[in-house]
Phi, psi and omega in degrees: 000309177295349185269337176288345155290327189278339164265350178291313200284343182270330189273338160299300183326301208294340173279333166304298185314299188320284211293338189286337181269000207255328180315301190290302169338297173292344178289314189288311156301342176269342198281302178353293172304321172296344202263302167330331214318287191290013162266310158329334195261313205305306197326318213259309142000306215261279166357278187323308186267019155299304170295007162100346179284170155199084167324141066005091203279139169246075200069229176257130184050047189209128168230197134265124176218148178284178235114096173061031225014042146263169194238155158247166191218135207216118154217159218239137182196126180062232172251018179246160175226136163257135156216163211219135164249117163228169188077040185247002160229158149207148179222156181312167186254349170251032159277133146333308200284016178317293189311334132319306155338283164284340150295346180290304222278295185322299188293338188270351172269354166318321166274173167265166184124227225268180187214137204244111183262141204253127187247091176313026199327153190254347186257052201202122152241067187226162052041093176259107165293115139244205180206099182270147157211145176267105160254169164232116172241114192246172172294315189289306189331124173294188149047053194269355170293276163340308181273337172271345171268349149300336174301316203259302177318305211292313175304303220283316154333305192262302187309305212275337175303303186328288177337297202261008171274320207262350176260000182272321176301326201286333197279296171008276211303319195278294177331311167282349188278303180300340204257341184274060181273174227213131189266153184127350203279122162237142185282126168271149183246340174297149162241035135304286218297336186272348196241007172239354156306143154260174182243142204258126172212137178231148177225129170324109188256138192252132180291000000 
């Protein structure tokens, strides 16, 4: 019985020794990863201006950069980049089409790539569309020009699906409102009279 203790107690130590070392081992890789931080940004820095960009530093590990003549905003932590197309849409907060909108930003954001966030300024009375995506950008990545530049493709992609899901939704919207007259509702037939009407359009405005 004492030799089946004395080995349950050497074998919990090793297992004990094992787990304190795989501890300190993984503390030492994070730590690691935090020390990258700025060779995370020059890469992503040296990278941009291989495609032909020219970044801008915006403080610390953080930049601007043009793309397809939009500007982007990179900002770099660890082996990750957050990057933001902002300001690239906007609509008044009293258009009828709110609510479109916001089933549009909901449908696009169901797929993957970038995720487009709807910003409320309360001293505004518009609706700011912008679009963030969270990558990992490493040094060992082949090909890192080809993947920041699908990175980069990928906002323009989900603005224009957004787009035309919120312009599909608005005719939708316009369809039952014809099909829905209201009573007291007369048609005009003159078409004087239709060209002295005015017409209320409201649009998603795109930068």
């Amino acid at each position: 019985m004492e030799t089946l203790l004395i080995v349950v107690f050497i074998l919990g130590s090793v297992v004990f020794v094992a787990c304190r070392v795989n501890k300190y081992e993984a503390v030492a890789r994070i730590n690691q990863q935090e020390d990258e931080v700025i060779d995370t940004f020059n890469l992503m820095y040296n990278t941009l201006r291989e495609m032909g960009c020219q970044p801008t530093k915006d403080g610390e590990n953080a930049l601007f950069v043009k793309y397809q003549g939009e500007e982007f905003h990179i900002k770099c932590g660890g082996l990750y980049a957050r990057v933001w197309e902002l300001c690239w849409g906007a609509l008044r907060k009293d258009a009828p089409e709110v609510p479109n909108i916001r089933a549009a930003v909901n449908d696009a954001n169901y797929n993957f790539g970038p995720t487009v966030v709807i910003e409320e300024p309360e001293d505004d009375h518009r609706l700011v569309l912008h679009s963030r995506y969270d990558i990992m950008f490493s040094p060992s990545f082949p090909n890192k020009t080809d993947y920041l530049e699908a990175v980069l493709d990928s906002f323009f992609t989900t603005r224009e699906s957004l787009c035309n899901h919120f312009r599909e939704l608005n005719l939708n919207q316009d369809e039952n409102a014809k099909k829905r007259r209201p009573i007291g509702f007369r048609a005009i037939e003159d078409e004087e009279e239709l060209k002295d009407t005015p017409a209320i359009v409201t649009e998603l405005k795109i930068r």
